[in-house]
Amino acid sequence: MKPTFLFTRGIGDIVLGGVSIAFAILLFIGAADLPPPRFEPLGSAAAPRILAGILVLLGSLVIWRAMAKRRLPHPSGDDMTAPPAHPLRGLWTLLALVAYVAALDVLRAPFAVATALFLAAIALILTGGNRRAGVVYCGVGLVLGQTLATIFARFLYITIS
Amino acid sequence: MIDALLALFVWHNLTYLVIGTTLGIVIGAIPGLTATMLIALTLPLTYHMDPVSAVTLLIGEYVGGISGGLITAILLRMPGTPSSIVTTFDGYPLAQAGRAERAIGLGIMASVVGGIISWAFLAGMSPSLAQFALKFGPWEYFTLVLMALVMLAVLSQGSMVKGLLGAALGMAFALPGIDSSIGQARLTFGSDVLLSGFGLLPVLIGAFAISQILRDTMQPEITKTPPVPNRRLPVQWRDLITHGPNMIRSSLIGTWIGLLPGIGGNIAALMSYTTARQASSEPEKFGTGHEPGIVAGETANNAAIGGALIPLITMGIPGSVTEAILIGALTIHNLQPGPLLFQNAPEIAYGIIAAYLVANVVMLIVMWGAVRWIAQVVRLPRAGLLGVILVFCVIGSYAVNSSFADVWVMLAFGVIGLGLEAARVPLAPFVIGFVLSPIAEEQLRASLMLSDGDPTEILTRPYALIFLGLSILTLIWPAVAQRRQNRKSETPS
């Protein structure tokens, strides 16, 4: 496995710091609309403002440290991480999951059918396109989906999709 | 306590305990799947149970999940849970020397003894500690929560700044929704979905289960198959005496570490292992298949559970994510963990304590009897296993409010969890910050109302000052220690 070096790590931390500061700005904007305290000293806007301040401080610290590390000539062992072996599998799994939830929520697909297709997709993704696994897990998904839908409807009074 | 124990021996509670413990052991034995994930996924199913049964099931899963990790740690050198990392040091070499059954037997014995000793502390300390905590007012509670969060963030593995950042982000995500003090929407940005805020369960399932499964899918599949251990595990009563001092010491270390927020079973096991090695007359044997090494680690990681349950029951402070989920389990049954739990719902407070004891006994029976078969779960095809768990994540989040909005929230927090892990921000402070944020804000507002907005009132509250002092000390100590170390290394010898 190839290690990712200081450069990548530094970029990751700068992004983290930036996202934290952006999130803090969102908190400041949201808190600006809140009314001033009336019945109690602190008020509703205090917690978002305090946390936003802390996020700005910590986010800036993370960026500052990342910039300082990037100036170092050699990376230390702490700054190197092994990248995942199959990053695309994670992405495809996430996309399959989003599609599964969208099918249930937006398309109102029957739970058993959606589950069968979802398990088949996951099997294909994780086995590198093994069709036999896809067919087997499609069947497993159909049985699992129907069983879960029945249990939830009969015993817990919850209808899925 | 006797009533609570008797309540556990009602057939349905005992069934839940056996199911929970067995499921926990199986999930704990599979590298990549953790007790936390299992408990988060089971939580929605407990809505329809009575609180004692729900707590029984979850405690069984917790104990089983931590204990099951030793099987694959010994047979495959792959710790099923992070708490069993230390077990690989001596367990695997012993298994390689043809004594896998002995290693597993010792691990099970040590786990049970660690669990029972820490149970004694849990049962002995909790009622009196809860009585003491009843004297706490809002200032004490606010500073206690602050201390727990700071300790959790600072003591989490990795950078302190990132630990604190994780806690702050988690706290910030708990802010949207109706502000209960004034009954007005806050940080919803006009969205109706955000009026009820982010639900605890979708956040937990997303941040832990989804992000972990996505990480697992990116890793290569486990190709090793475990050897099948014999039915008979060669451990005798005299082993209890031989390893007695080690088990008592490791239990004390484990319980103490468990009491402190954010440290967890893996550090408890490591500390016990190091201490056992230092106390040993043959330290060079550690790491080569030495029995005291297995005993130290496995005793401590189980004892840490009992330790971690003490602040949970007595003060409502979670020491780890698993305890945060247990708090969620209590709150969905309209129970507030904390000192009043012993007065308002003694059957639950004592039920947790009793369930912890019985779960250890059930774990002993299940693991002793079924280790042969449990070891085979690693052979389950990952493609099917992860897919099925993802289906349970979706259905579990949906079942909370019969709403797909919760499922989308779960997905979003799965991605956030993955991003945070990639940026090396520990997830434990993030999730516990999310859980403790409303308590911290509520207590701070109540404190200031009681003191007419005068923050110097805290100076008149000794316990609050102690908690605040400890928080500040925890924050500055790493810098002080680093400076002292630098000075030492600069001084010529």
XYZ file of C-alpha atoms in Angstrom:
654
model
C 0.000 0.000 0.000
C 1.263 3.434 -0.888
C 1.399 5.863 2.023
C -0.057 9.319 1.499
C 2.450 11.923 2.501
C 2.486 15.178 4.337
C 1.159 17.145 1.402
C -2.130 15.254 1.338
C -2.439 15.302 5.127
C -1.892 19.029 5.211
C -4.575 19.589 2.589
C -7.011 17.400 4.557
C -6.455 19.421 7.712
C -6.796 22.723 5.876
C -10.125 21.513 4.442
C -11.216 20.395 7.929
C -10.354 23.777 9.399
C -12.106 25.560 6.527
C -15.261 23.478 6.894
C -15.289 24.151 10.642
C -15.012 27.896 10.075
C -17.732 27.784 7.385
C -19.962 25.865 9.791
C -19.241 28.481 12.472
C -20.275 31.251 10.067
C -23.542 29.379 9.449
C -24.096 29.275 13.217
C -23.433 33.032 13.493
C -25.898 33.719 10.664
C -28.558 31.477 12.242
C -28.031 33.048 15.670
C -28.394 36.576 14.247
C -32.144 35.987 13.691
C -32.793 34.840 17.233
C -34.442 37.232 19.695
C -32.428 38.786 22.532
C -32.830 37.238 25.996
C -36.017 38.300 27.764
C -36.879 35.920 30.585
C -33.386 34.666 31.355
C -29.871 36.121 31.195
C -28.328 33.861 28.546
C -30.872 33.650 25.743
C -31.325 31.315 22.826
C -28.527 32.730 20.673
C -25.767 32.384 23.258
C -24.982 28.678 22.753
C -24.683 28.928 18.935
C -22.459 32.015 19.270
C -20.221 30.439 21.925
C -19.847 27.255 19.892
C -19.254 29.205 16.684
C -16.483 31.121 18.439
C -14.910 27.864 19.651
C -15.166 26.369 16.143
C -13.465 29.394 14.585
C -10.677 29.184 17.148
C -10.130 25.432 16.764
C -10.548 25.511 12.978
C -7.932 28.271 12.738
C -5.596 26.255 14.967
C -5.967 23.183 12.746
C -5.214 25.273 9.624
C -2.258 26.986 11.273
C -0.763 23.662 12.372
C -1.329 22.131 8.926
C 0.409 25.093 7.272
C 3.309 24.798 9.724
C 3.624 21.060 8.983
C 3.624 21.674 5.246
C 6.691 23.842 5.675
C 8.617 20.962 7.276
C 11.107 19.338 4.884
C 10.334 15.724 5.885
C 7.092 14.120 6.965
C 6.943 12.423 10.334
C 5.469 8.944 10.771
C 2.304 10.444 12.281
C 1.595 12.310 9.090
C 1.475 9.276 6.885
C -1.602 7.148 6.484
C -2.238 4.148 4.317
C -4.973 4.869 1.780
C -7.884 2.416 1.649
C -7.339 -0.559 -0.652
C -10.586 -0.117 -2.597
C -11.838 3.485 -2.275
C -14.216 3.114 -5.228
C -16.070 0.270 -3.525
C -16.931 2.633 -0.679
C -18.195 5.228 -3.124
C -20.304 2.705 -5.048
C -21.719 1.304 -1.806
C -22.702 4.806 -0.726
C -24.321 5.503 -4.111
C -26.213 2.185 -3.931
C -27.416 3.106 -0.448
C -28.577 6.551 -1.595
C -30.387 4.940 -4.545
C -32.013 2.392 -2.201
C -33.312 5.087 0.168
C -34.441 7.243 -2.763
C -36.310 4.266 -4.258
C -38.121 3.708 -0.972
C -38.771 7.374 -0.218
C -39.282 9.077 -3.573
C -40.391 6.222 -5.848
C -42.317 4.405 -3.071
C -40.878 1.095 -4.298
C -42.047 -2.047 -2.465
C -39.617 -2.775 0.371
C -38.943 -6.417 -0.598
C -38.169 -5.551 -4.228
C -35.957 -2.585 -3.336
C -34.104 -4.662 -0.728
C -33.546 -7.499 -3.216
C -32.077 -5.117 -5.786
C -30.004 -3.344 -3.148
C -28.448 -6.556 -1.774
C -27.738 -7.731 -5.324
C -26.009 -4.416 -6.063
C -23.918 -4.593 -2.859
C -22.927 -8.192 -3.668
C -21.848 -7.170 -7.184
C -19.874 -4.210 -5.829
C -18.087 -6.140 -3.083
C -17.351 -9.286 -5.081
C -16.033 -7.391 -8.083
C -18.998 -8.227 -10.360
C -19.628 -11.875 -9.437
C -23.032 -12.467 -11.103
C -23.753 -15.631 -9.149
C -23.351 -13.716 -5.880
C -25.632 -11.022 -7.295
C -28.394 -13.522 -8.069
C -28.032 -15.303 -4.710
C -28.216 -12.054 -2.731
C -31.124 -10.850 -4.832
C -33.025 -13.908 -3.559
C -31.773 -13.359 -0.003
C -32.897 -9.730 -0.211
C -36.355 -10.699 -1.419
C -36.856 -13.090 1.494
C -35.290 -10.705 4.031
C -37.293 -7.724 2.762
C -40.582 -9.598 2.822
C -39.869 -11.015 6.290
C -38.890 -7.637 7.740
C -41.860 -5.887 6.136
C -44.223 -8.502 7.585
C -42.663 -8.399 11.076
C -42.710 -4.608 11.198
C -46.279 -4.383 9.901
C -47.781 -7.181 12.013
C -45.963 -6.733 15.319
C -44.679 -3.157 15.420
C -47.424 -1.561 13.268
C -44.846 0.144 11.066
C -45.335 0.127 7.303
C -42.097 0.507 5.404
C -42.419 2.665 2.266
C -30.984 -5.509 44.099
C -32.511 -8.894 44.870
C -35.798 -7.719 43.321
C -33.905 -6.614 40.222
C -32.164 -9.973 39.975
C -35.476 -11.782 40.375
C -37.010 -9.580 37.666
C -34.228 -10.690 35.331
C -35.143 -14.313 35.820
C -38.565 -13.782 34.299
C -38.442 -15.873 31.117
C -38.677 -13.018 28.596
C -35.977 -10.912 30.264
C -33.676 -13.906 30.488
C -34.366 -14.679 26.821
C -33.468 -11.101 25.847
C -30.296 -11.334 27.910
C -29.242 -14.605 26.271
C -30.095 -13.278 22.779
C -28.312 -9.987 23.454
C -25.196 -11.607 24.877
C -24.994 -14.199 22.095
C -25.519 -11.587 19.375
C -22.901 -9.407 21.057
C -20.367 -12.244 21.139
C -20.966 -13.070 17.459
C -20.740 -9.436 16.330
C -17.773 -8.805 18.640
C -15.967 -11.759 17.087
C -16.247 -10.328 13.575
C -13.425 -7.851 12.922
C -14.885 -4.525 11.794
C -18.230 -4.939 13.524
C -18.511 -3.596 17.048
C -20.824 -3.756 20.042
C -21.541 -0.036 19.543
C -22.861 -0.669 16.056
C -24.984 -3.584 17.251
C -26.465 -1.599 20.148
C -27.234 1.368 17.879
C -29.015 -0.925 15.428
C -30.981 -2.746 18.110
C -32.124 0.419 19.868
C -35.124 1.098 17.569
C -36.428 -2.396 18.299
C -36.522 -1.650 22.025
C -39.232 1.004 21.595
C -41.842 -1.663 21.924
C -40.271 -3.402 24.903
C -40.674 -2.593 28.561
C -37.660 -0.629 29.882
C -36.203 -3.507 31.933
C -36.242 -5.851 28.915
C -34.717 -3.143 26.708
C -31.894 -2.456 29.148
C -31.321 -6.188 29.625
C -30.956 -6.780 25.892
C -28.579 -3.848 25.416
C -26.381 -4.662 28.423
C -26.130 -8.263 27.180
C -24.991 -6.995 23.780
C -22.444 -4.677 25.410
C -20.869 -7.415 27.561
C -20.987 -9.978 24.739
C -19.605 -7.503 22.196
C -16.525 -6.694 24.261
C -15.906 -10.339 25.199
C -16.398 -11.850 21.724
C -13.429 -9.931 20.353
C -10.992 -12.292 22.032
C -11.888 -15.246 19.770
C -10.583 -13.784 16.517
C -7.811 -11.946 18.386
C -6.458 -15.317 19.512
C -7.234 -17.432 16.441
C -6.536 -14.951 13.649
C -4.531 -12.149 15.267
C -7.407 -9.883 14.245
C -9.048 -8.267 17.249
C -12.817 -8.472 16.864
C -13.076 -5.244 18.861
C -10.453 -2.571 19.626
C -10.551 -3.690 23.281
C -8.998 -7.023 22.282
C -5.930 -5.610 20.529
C -3.764 -6.457 23.542
C -5.059 -10.051 23.507
C -3.359 -10.598 20.152
C 0.081 -9.968 21.729
C 0.117 -13.250 23.649
C -3.075 -14.991 22.554
C -2.027 -15.482 18.950
C 1.486 -16.803 19.726
C -0.066 -19.233 22.224
C -2.567 -20.379 19.571
C 0.290 -20.783 17.089
C 2.042 -22.985 19.638
C -0.949 -25.328 19.458
C -2.621 -24.074 22.645
C -5.497 -22.060 21.194
C -8.037 -23.695 23.508
C -5.977 -22.782 26.565
C -5.679 -19.163 25.360
C -9.427 -18.890 24.704
C -10.297 -20.553 28.002
C -8.043 -18.165 29.934
C -9.481 -15.203 28.026
C -13.045 -16.217 28.891
C -12.166 -16.810 32.542
C -10.392 -13.446 32.777
C -13.314 -11.651 31.093
C -15.806 -13.091 33.575
C -13.641 -12.351 36.614
C -13.014 -8.778 35.392
C -16.729 -8.337 34.842
C -17.681 -9.667 38.262
C -15.101 -7.598 40.177
C -16.152 -4.400 38.399
C -19.797 -5.370 39.043
C -18.977 -5.364 42.769
C -17.753 -1.765 42.402
C -20.798 -0.858 40.318
C -23.216 -2.339 42.836
C -21.338 -1.014 45.855
C -20.552 2.504 44.691
C -23.498 3.499 42.528
C -26.254 4.007 45.147
C -24.020 6.058 47.463
C -22.541 8.033 44.563
C -26.053 8.784 43.316
C -27.012 9.941 46.810
C -24.004 12.253 46.773
C -24.844 13.532 43.272
C -28.303 14.567 44.508
C -26.582 17.504 46.218
C -25.496 18.832 42.829
C -27.164 21.943 41.450
C -27.067 23.333 37.881
C -23.556 24.808 38.290
C -22.197 21.431 39.375
C -23.942 19.661 36.522
C -22.774 22.158 33.930
C -19.150 21.935 35.050
C -19.386 18.138 35.335
C -20.593 17.874 31.732
C -17.886 20.317 30.687
C -15.259 18.230 32.470
C -16.515 15.005 30.881
C -16.411 16.571 27.421
C -12.965 18.091 27.879
C -11.535 14.833 29.262
C -13.129 12.879 26.454
C -11.753 15.210 23.805
C -8.279 15.465 25.300
C -7.859 11.803 26.212
C -9.177 10.480 22.896
C -6.482 9.026 20.708
C -4.900 11.522 18.325
C -4.640 15.281 18.378
C -6.169 17.180 21.309
C -7.256 20.052 19.072
C -9.095 17.644 16.794
C -10.712 15.945 19.795
C -11.987 19.314 20.980
C -13.067 20.224 17.455
C -15.014 16.947 17.241
C -16.770 17.692 20.547
C -17.610 21.269 19.447
C -18.975 20.055 16.094
C -21.087 17.409 17.836
C -22.456 20.035 20.236
C -23.249 22.374 17.353
C -25.239 19.694 15.503
C -27.456 19.319 18.576
C -28.528 22.990 18.469
C -31.137 23.076 15.658
C -34.757 22.592 16.657
C -37.243 24.158 19.027
C -35.500 25.878 21.922
C -37.448 24.437 24.841
C -36.742 27.457 27.070
C -38.548 29.949 24.845
C -40.478 27.636 22.528
C -39.011 29.183 19.400
C -37.332 27.581 16.396
C -33.539 27.900 16.376
C -31.096 27.362 13.485
C -33.730 25.622 11.366
C -33.242 28.010 8.405
C -36.937 27.680 7.556
C -36.886 23.893 7.295
C -39.790 22.030 8.908
C -37.718 18.857 9.064
C -35.211 20.575 11.361
C -37.896 21.726 13.830
C -37.464 18.556 15.855
C -33.680 18.689 15.468
C -31.474 15.775 14.454
C -32.658 12.562 16.120
C -30.196 10.778 18.369
C -30.650 7.394 16.722
C -30.154 8.446 13.084
C -27.083 10.402 14.159
C -25.648 7.438 16.082
C -26.427 4.868 13.398
C -25.046 7.162 10.717
C -21.896 8.266 12.496
C -20.975 4.800 13.703
C -22.616 2.052 11.684
C -22.796 3.628 8.212
C -19.368 5.239 8.332
C -17.810 2.012 9.626
C -19.470 -0.144 6.957
C -18.326 2.248 4.248
C -14.803 2.038 5.641
C -15.038 -1.760 5.767
C -16.091 -1.960 2.116
C -12.867 -0.182 1.185
C -10.698 -2.748 2.974
C -9.565 -6.053 1.467
C -11.643 -9.083 2.483
C -10.402 -11.323 5.292
C -9.043 -14.352 3.520
C -7.699 -16.223 6.536
C -9.954 -18.918 7.962
C -9.736 -19.593 11.666
C -8.682 -22.972 13.012
C -11.528 -24.771 14.771
C -10.865 -24.960 18.512
C -11.604 -28.174 20.395
C -14.764 -28.504 22.406
C -12.826 -28.794 25.674
C -11.124 -25.651 27.005
C -8.359 -26.681 29.405
C -8.839 -24.208 32.253
C -9.089 -25.311 35.860
C -10.066 -23.799 39.184
C -6.434 -23.527 40.200
C -5.903 -21.084 37.329
C -8.076 -18.687 39.286
C -5.553 -18.820 42.131
C -2.483 -18.741 39.872
C -3.731 -15.686 37.982
C -5.691 -14.236 40.926
C -3.419 -11.273 41.790
C -3.112 -10.347 38.093
C -6.893 -10.489 37.656
C -7.586 -8.399 40.759
C -5.014 -5.766 39.746
C -6.239 -5.667 36.164
C -9.867 -5.430 37.318
C -9.017 -2.431 39.481
C -7.177 -0.753 36.601
C -10.015 -1.565 34.188
C -12.727 -0.259 36.517
C -10.786 2.933 37.196
C -10.077 3.573 33.513
C -13.710 2.811 32.692
C -14.814 5.489 35.168
C -12.922 8.166 33.256
C -14.721 9.451 30.177
C -13.278 8.760 26.763
C -10.497 6.337 27.524
C -12.190 2.995 26.974
C -11.460 -0.694 27.184
C -8.528 -0.733 24.767
C -6.450 1.662 26.886
C -7.527 -0.172 30.057
C -6.288 -3.430 28.532
C -3.021 -1.843 27.420
C -2.384 -0.289 30.850
C -3.106 -3.572 32.618
C -0.847 -5.437 30.213
C 1.993 -2.978 30.816
C 1.490 -3.142 34.586
C 1.398 -6.961 34.540
C 4.603 -6.963 32.543
C 6.314 -4.570 34.949
C 5.172 -6.602 37.953
C 6.234 -9.906 36.392
C 9.455 -11.728 37.269
C 9.721 -12.819 33.616
C 8.796 -9.704 31.602
C 10.750 -10.948 28.577
C 8.127 -13.672 28.058
C 5.357 -11.140 27.376
C 4.522 -11.056 23.703
C 5.615 -14.626 23.131
C 2.452 -16.409 24.221
C 2.661 -15.699 27.965
C -0.580 -16.481 29.796
C -0.560 -13.462 32.187
C -0.582 -11.200 29.119
C -3.907 -12.636 27.936
C -5.346 -12.537 31.447
C -4.350 -8.899 32.058
C -5.870 -7.559 28.827
C -9.081 -9.537 28.908
C -9.739 -8.859 32.612
C -9.266 -5.117 32.182
C -11.365 -4.621 29.046
C -14.365 -6.305 30.634
C -13.855 -4.513 33.950
C -13.905 -1.211 32.059
C -17.582 -1.807 31.205
C -18.591 -1.911 34.870
C -16.512 1.193 35.558
C -18.107 3.072 32.674
C -21.611 2.197 33.867
C -21.001 3.938 37.225
C -21.063 7.588 35.960
C -23.835 6.639 33.535
C -26.235 5.441 36.225
C -25.275 7.847 38.979
C -24.860 11.086 37.048
C -26.135 10.467 33.542
C -22.671 11.102 32.100
C -21.667 8.765 29.252
C -18.023 7.732 29.210
C -18.116 6.352 25.687
C -20.373 6.143 22.673
C -21.894 2.886 23.877
C -22.974 4.571 27.104
C -24.325 7.493 25.069
C -26.543 5.009 23.234
C -27.622 3.488 26.533
C -28.633 6.985 27.653
C -30.662 7.197 24.442
C -32.292 3.875 25.328
C -33.337 5.232 28.710
C -34.581 8.560 27.393
C -36.795 6.941 24.747
C -38.522 5.194 27.631
C -38.966 8.567 29.383
C -36.285 7.768 31.944
C -33.666 10.329 32.890
C -30.341 8.716 33.812
C -28.770 10.353 36.808
C -29.061 10.344 40.585
C -32.869 10.466 40.542
C -32.997 7.186 38.615
C -32.493 5.320 41.894
C -35.542 7.115 43.344
C -37.832 7.413 40.326
C -37.126 4.084 38.650
C -35.134 1.862 41.026
C -36.103 -1.206 38.999
C -34.142 0.265 36.066
C -31.134 1.488 38.046
C -30.768 -1.819 39.853
C -31.885 -3.649 36.710
C -28.829 -2.332 34.840
C -26.567 -3.441 37.685
C -28.183 -6.889 37.898
C -28.192 -7.328 34.112
C -24.481 -6.591 34.014
C -23.794 -9.388 36.513
C -26.031 -11.953 34.833
C -24.742 -10.986 31.363
C -21.232 -11.940 32.496
C -22.464 -15.345 33.618
C -24.429 -15.853 30.387
C -21.355 -14.777 28.409
C -19.310 -17.451 30.226
C -21.845 -20.171 29.419
C -22.355 -19.161 25.779
C -18.676 -18.680 25.013
C -17.634 -21.823 26.820
C -20.235 -23.895 25.051
C -20.216 -22.387 21.585
C -16.734 -21.066 20.899
C -16.266 -23.695 18.160
C -19.155 -22.327 16.177
C -18.668 -18.659 16.996
C -15.156 -18.863 15.536
C -16.727 -19.795 12.207
C -18.693 -16.542 11.834
C -15.605 -14.982 10.289
C -16.284 -17.246 7.297
C -19.592 -15.507 6.607
C -19.377 -13.767 3.205
C -18.773 -10.085 3.758
C -20.819 -8.970 0.773
C -23.970 -10.422 2.290
C -23.191 -9.446 5.869
C -22.509 -5.767 5.148
C -25.499 -5.508 2.812
C -27.853 -6.960 5.415
C -26.473 -4.622 8.112
C -27.078 -1.653 5.793
C -30.709 -2.769 5.352
C -31.037 -2.891 9.152
C -29.525 0.601 9.409
C -32.166 1.946 7.011
C -35.067 0.168 8.658
C -33.812 1.046 12.151
C -33.616 4.767 11.385
C -36.975 4.719 9.630
C -38.693 2.947 12.533
C -37.894 5.806 14.946
C -40.601 8.117 13.579
C -41.770 6.212 10.478
C -40.076 8.961 8.521
C -37.579 8.852 5.675
C -36.230 12.226 6.810
C -34.492 10.317 9.611
C -33.008 7.910 7.060
C -31.569 10.821 5.058
C -30.194 12.294 8.296
C -28.565 8.917 9.009
C -26.986 8.891 5.551
C -25.732 12.454 5.961
C -24.169 11.656 9.329
C -22.639 8.514 7.817
C -20.814 10.716 5.330
C -19.918 13.224 8.067
C -18.562 10.375 10.218
C -16.517 9.069 7.321
C -15.154 12.557 6.642
C -14.262 13.121 10.287
C -12.477 9.773 10.515
C -10.588 10.532 7.314
C -9.503 13.851 8.849
C -8.508 11.972 12.024
C -11.152 13.639 14.161
C -12.209 11.081 16.790
C -15.894 10.187 16.580
C -16.440 9.585 20.313
C -16.192 13.289 21.333
C -18.391 14.183 18.342
C -21.212 11.849 19.357
C -20.941 12.510 23.092
C -20.834 16.256 22.410
C -24.088 15.770 20.496
C -25.656 13.911 23.437
C -24.405 16.233 26.186
C -24.912 19.577 24.435
C -28.589 20.031 25.436
C -27.787 19.097 29.062
C -24.850 21.514 29.203
C -26.883 24.389 27.750
C -29.913 23.722 29.939
C -27.798 23.591 33.106
C -25.838 26.732 32.215
C -29.047 28.647 31.557
C -30.583 27.378 34.798
C -27.405 28.324 36.714
C -27.433 31.871 35.381
C -31.147 32.250 36.045
C -30.673 31.148 39.655
C -27.760 33.549 40.121
C -29.497 36.485 38.351
C -26.978 36.365 35.551
C -23.972 36.540 37.849
C -21.335 34.021 36.694
C -19.175 34.657 39.786
C -21.741 32.631 41.717
C -19.696 29.614 40.640
C -16.992 30.726 43.108
C -19.322 29.839 45.958
C -19.819 26.263 44.695
C -16.823 24.110 45.719
C -17.684 21.016 43.658
C -18.306 23.122 40.562
C -14.935 24.793 41.114
C -13.249 21.398 41.429
C -14.828 20.189 38.170
C -13.905 23.430 36.426
C -10.348 23.232 37.787
C -10.021 19.642 36.582
C -11.280 20.668 33.129
C -8.682 23.445 32.898
C -5.959 21.123 34.212
C -6.909 18.459 31.650
C -6.710 21.082 28.911
C -3.337 22.519 29.850
C -1.656 19.359 31.157
C -0.532 17.987 27.753
C 1.205 21.301 26.968
C 2.855 21.408 30.407
C 3.989 17.785 30.100
C 5.386 18.419 26.627
C 7.285 21.482 27.847
C 8.760 19.551 30.766
C 9.810 16.761 28.423
C 11.432 19.250 26.031
C 13.333 20.832 28.919
C 14.484 17.414 30.108
C 15.747 16.458 26.666
C 17.508 19.817 26.281
C 19.328 19.436 29.622
C 22.703 17.742 28.963
C 23.106 14.579 31.062
